[in-house]
Short mmCIF file of C-alpha atoms in Angstrom, two decimals:
data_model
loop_
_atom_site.label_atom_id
_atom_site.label_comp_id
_atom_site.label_asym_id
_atom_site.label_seq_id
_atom_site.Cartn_x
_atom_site.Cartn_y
_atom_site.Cartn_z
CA UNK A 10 22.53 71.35 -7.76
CA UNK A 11 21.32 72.22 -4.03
CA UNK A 12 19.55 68.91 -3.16
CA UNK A 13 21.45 68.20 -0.61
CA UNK A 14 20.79 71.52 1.00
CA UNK A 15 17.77 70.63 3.53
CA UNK A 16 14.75 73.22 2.62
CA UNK A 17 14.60 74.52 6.52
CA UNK A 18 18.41 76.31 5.42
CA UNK A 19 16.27 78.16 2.49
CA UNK A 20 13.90 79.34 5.41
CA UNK A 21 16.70 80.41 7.64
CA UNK A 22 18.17 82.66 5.06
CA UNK A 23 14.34 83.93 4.47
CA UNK A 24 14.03 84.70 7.69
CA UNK A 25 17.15 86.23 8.66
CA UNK A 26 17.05 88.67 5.26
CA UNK A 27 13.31 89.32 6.31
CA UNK A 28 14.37 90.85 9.54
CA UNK A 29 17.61 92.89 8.03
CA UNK A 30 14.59 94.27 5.67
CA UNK A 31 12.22 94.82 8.49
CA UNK A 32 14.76 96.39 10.99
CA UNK A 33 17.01 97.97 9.21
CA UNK A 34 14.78 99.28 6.02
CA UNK A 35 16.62 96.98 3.22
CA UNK A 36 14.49 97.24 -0.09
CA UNK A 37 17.50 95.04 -2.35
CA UNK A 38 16.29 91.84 -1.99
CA UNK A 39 19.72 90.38 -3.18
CA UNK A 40 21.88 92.72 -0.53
CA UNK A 41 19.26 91.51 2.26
CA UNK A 42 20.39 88.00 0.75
CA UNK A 43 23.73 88.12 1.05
CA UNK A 44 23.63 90.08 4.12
CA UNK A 45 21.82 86.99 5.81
CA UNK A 46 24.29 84.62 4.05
CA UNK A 47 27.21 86.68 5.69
CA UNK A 48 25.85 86.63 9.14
CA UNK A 49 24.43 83.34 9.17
CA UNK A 50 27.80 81.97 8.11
CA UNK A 51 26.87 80.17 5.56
CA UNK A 52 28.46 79.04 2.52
CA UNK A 53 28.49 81.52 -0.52
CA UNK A 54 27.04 78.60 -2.50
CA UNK A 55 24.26 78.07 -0.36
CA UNK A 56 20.50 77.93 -1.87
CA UNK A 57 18.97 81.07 -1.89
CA UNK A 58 15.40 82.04 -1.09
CA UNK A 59 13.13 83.37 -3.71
CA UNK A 60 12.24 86.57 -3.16
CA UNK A 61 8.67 85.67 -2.87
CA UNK A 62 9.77 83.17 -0.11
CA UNK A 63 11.23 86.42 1.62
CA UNK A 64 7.86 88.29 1.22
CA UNK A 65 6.24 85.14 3.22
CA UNK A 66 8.55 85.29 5.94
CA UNK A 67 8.41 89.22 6.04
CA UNK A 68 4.71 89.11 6.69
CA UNK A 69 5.33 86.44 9.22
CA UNK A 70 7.88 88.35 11.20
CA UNK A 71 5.95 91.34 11.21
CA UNK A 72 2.75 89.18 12.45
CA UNK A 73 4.94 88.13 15.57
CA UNK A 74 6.92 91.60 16.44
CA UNK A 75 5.34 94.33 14.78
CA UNK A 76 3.73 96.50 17.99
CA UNK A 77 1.91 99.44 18.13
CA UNK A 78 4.93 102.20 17.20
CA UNK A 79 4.84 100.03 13.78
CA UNK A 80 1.50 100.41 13.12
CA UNK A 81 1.33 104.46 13.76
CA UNK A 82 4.61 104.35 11.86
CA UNK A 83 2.51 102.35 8.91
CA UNK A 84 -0.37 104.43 9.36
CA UNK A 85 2.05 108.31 8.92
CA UNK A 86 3.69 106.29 5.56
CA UNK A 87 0.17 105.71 4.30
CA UNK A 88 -1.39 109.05 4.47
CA UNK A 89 2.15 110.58 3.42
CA UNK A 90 1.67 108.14 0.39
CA UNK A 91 -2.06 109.14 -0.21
CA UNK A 92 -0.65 112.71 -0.29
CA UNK A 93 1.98 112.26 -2.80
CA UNK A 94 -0.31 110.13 -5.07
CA UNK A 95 -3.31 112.60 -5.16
CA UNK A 96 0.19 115.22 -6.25
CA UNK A 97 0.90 113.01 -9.02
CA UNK A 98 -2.67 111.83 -10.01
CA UNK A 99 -1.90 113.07 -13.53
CA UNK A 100 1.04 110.40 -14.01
CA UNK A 101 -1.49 107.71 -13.10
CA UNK A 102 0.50 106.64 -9.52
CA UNK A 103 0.22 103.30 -8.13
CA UNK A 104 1.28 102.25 -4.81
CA UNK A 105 3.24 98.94 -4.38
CA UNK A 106 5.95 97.27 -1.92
CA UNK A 107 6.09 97.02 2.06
CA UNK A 108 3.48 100.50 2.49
CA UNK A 109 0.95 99.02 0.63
CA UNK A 110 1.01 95.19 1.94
CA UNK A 111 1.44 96.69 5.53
CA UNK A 112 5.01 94.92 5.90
CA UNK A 113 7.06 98.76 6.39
CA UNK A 114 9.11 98.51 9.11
CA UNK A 115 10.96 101.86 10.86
CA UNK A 116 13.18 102.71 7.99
CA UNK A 117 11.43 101.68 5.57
CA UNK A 118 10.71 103.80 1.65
CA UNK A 119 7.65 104.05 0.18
CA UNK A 120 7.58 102.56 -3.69
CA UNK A 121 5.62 104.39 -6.26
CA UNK A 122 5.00 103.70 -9.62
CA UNK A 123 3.98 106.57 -12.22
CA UNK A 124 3.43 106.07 -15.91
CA UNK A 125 4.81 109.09 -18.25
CA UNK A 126 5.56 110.03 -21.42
CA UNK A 127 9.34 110.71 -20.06
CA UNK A 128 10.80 110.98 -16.81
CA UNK A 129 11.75 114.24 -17.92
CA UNK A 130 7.80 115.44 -17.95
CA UNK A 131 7.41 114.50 -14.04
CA UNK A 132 10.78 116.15 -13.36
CA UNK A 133 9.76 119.28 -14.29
CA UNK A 134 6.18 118.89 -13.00
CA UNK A 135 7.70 118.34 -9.39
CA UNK A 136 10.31 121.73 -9.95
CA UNK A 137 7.39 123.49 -10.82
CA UNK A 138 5.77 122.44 -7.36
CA UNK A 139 8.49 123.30 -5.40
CA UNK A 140 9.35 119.46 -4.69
CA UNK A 141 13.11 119.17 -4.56
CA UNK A 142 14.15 115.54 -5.36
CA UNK A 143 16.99 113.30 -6.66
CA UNK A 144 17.37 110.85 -9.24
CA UNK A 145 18.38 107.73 -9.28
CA UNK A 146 17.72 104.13 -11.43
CA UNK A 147 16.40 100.75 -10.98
CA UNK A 148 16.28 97.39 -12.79
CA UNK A 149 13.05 95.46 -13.14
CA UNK A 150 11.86 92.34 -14.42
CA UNK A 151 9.35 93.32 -16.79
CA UNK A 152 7.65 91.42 -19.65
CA UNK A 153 9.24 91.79 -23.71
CA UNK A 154 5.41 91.75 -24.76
CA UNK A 155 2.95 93.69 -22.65
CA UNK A 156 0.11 92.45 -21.68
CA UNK A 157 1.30 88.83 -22.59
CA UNK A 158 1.09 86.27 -20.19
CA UNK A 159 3.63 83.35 -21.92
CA UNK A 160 6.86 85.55 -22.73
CA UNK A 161 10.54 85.98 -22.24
CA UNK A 162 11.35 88.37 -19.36
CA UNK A 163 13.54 91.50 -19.94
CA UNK A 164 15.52 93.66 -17.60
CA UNK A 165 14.62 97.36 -18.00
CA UNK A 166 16.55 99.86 -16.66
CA UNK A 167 13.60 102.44 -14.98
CA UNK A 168 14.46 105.85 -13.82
CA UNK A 169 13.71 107.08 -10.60
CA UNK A 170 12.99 110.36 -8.54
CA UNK A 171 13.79 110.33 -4.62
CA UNK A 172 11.68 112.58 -2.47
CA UNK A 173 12.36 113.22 1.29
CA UNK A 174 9.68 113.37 3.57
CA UNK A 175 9.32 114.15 7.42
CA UNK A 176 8.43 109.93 6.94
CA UNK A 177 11.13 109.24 5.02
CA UNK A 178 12.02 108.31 1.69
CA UNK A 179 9.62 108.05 -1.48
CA UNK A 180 10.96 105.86 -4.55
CA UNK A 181 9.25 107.04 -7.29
CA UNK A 182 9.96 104.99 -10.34
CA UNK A 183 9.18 106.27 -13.95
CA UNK A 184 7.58 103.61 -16.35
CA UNK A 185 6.56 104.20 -20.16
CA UNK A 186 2.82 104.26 -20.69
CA UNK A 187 2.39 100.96 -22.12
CA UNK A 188 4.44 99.28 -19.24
CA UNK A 189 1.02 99.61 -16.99
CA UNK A 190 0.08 96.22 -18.85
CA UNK A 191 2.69 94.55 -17.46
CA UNK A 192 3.78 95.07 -13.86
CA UNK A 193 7.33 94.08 -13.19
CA UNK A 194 8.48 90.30 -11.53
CA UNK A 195 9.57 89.46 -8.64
CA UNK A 196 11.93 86.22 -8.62
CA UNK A 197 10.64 82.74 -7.92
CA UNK A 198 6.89 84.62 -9.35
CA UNK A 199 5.08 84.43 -12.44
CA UNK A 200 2.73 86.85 -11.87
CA UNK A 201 3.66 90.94 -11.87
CA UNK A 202 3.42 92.45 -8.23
CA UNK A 203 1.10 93.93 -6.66
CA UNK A 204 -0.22 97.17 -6.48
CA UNK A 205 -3.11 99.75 -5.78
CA UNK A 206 -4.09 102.80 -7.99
CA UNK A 207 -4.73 105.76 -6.74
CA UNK A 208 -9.22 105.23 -6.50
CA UNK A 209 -7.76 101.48 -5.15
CA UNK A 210 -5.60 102.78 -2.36
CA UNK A 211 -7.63 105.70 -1.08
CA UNK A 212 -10.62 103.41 -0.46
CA UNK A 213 -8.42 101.11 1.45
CA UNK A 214 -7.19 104.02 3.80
CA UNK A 215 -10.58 104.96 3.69
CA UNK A 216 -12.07 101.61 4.95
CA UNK A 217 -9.30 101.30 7.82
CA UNK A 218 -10.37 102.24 11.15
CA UNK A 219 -8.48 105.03 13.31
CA UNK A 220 -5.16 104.26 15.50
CA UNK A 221 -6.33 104.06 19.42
CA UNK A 222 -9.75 103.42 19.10
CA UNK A 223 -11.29 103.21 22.03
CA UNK A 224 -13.19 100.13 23.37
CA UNK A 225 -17.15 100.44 24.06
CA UNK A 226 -16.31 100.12 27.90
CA UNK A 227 -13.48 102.70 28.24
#
């Protein structure tokens, strides 16, 4: 249907919803889409890019203009992350999204993924620590079968607690037990997304060196 669209307008669109991510803290990969449609002015009908295409061109714009505010900014959403995972260590948190591949720009949220019983068990276990929160719901690709690799994809409504912190937001969305064999898709991927456990993540912040390190001559 879109082979007469040239690939390099798929890349434009990439690019332009990569920054509008970047910049302005856009997690919807179809808003950042049609955002970049809309100020491109392009054609509604116009091929979009995958959202793994976006991911490539998200790490390459923050390769070219990412400076040093960016990577303090990284480092504060890291160890707020840490924090809030070593909280929830019971619900078995994992860390995925811009914070963990290093892509966060300024306004960025911080996705984390918790396994429960019922989102009602982690509500109450963040009233009874004092964390005040709000819900909210996403929709996921996720697998029919877990742990199947051949399969028809489902989408799954997932429930999801918001928690404001002097670093901004936390997403923390509420899977079933059994969906940690199966990590969600992203579109134009076959395989689930990434992301870090709790022992997986703290020996990565572990293993990174400090901000401002000084050189062996200063």
């Amino acid at each position: 249907m879109f082979d007469d669209f040239p690939s390099d307008l798929r890349q434009e669109i990439a690019q332009s919803a990569a920054r509008l991510m970047f910049e302005e803290g856009i997690s919807d990969y179809a808003r950042a889409k049609r955002k970049a449609v809309k100020l491109l002015g392009i054609q509604q009908d116009a091929p979009l890019p995958t959202n793994a295409e976006i991911d490539m061109a998200l790490r390459e714009y923050h390769a070219l203009y990412a400076d040093e505010a960016d990577a303090a900014h990284l480092h504060d959403l890291r160890q707020a992350a840490l924090l809030t995972m070593q909280l929830l260590q019971k619900f078995n948190p994992h860390l995925t999204g811009p914070v963990l591949d290093g892509t966060a720009g300024p306004y960025a949220d911080t996705d984390i993924h918790v396994f429960a019983e019922s989102a009602k068990e982690l509500e109450i276990y963040l009233l009874n620590q004092n964390i005040p929160y709000h819900g909210d719901e996403q929709q996921y690709r996720m697998s029919d079968r877990p742990g199947k690799q051949k399969h028809d994809l489902v989408r799954k409504r997932v429930p999801v607690v918001l928690v404001e912190t002097r670093f901004g937001t936390q997403r923390i969305s509420i899977f079933e037990a059994d969906d940690i064999r199966s990590a969600p898709r992203k579109n134009g991927e076959r395989s689930g997304i990434h992301r870090m456990n709790l022992s997986q993540f703290s020996e990565m912040v572990r293993s990174q060196p400090p901000l401002n390190t000084p050189s062996p001559n200063q």
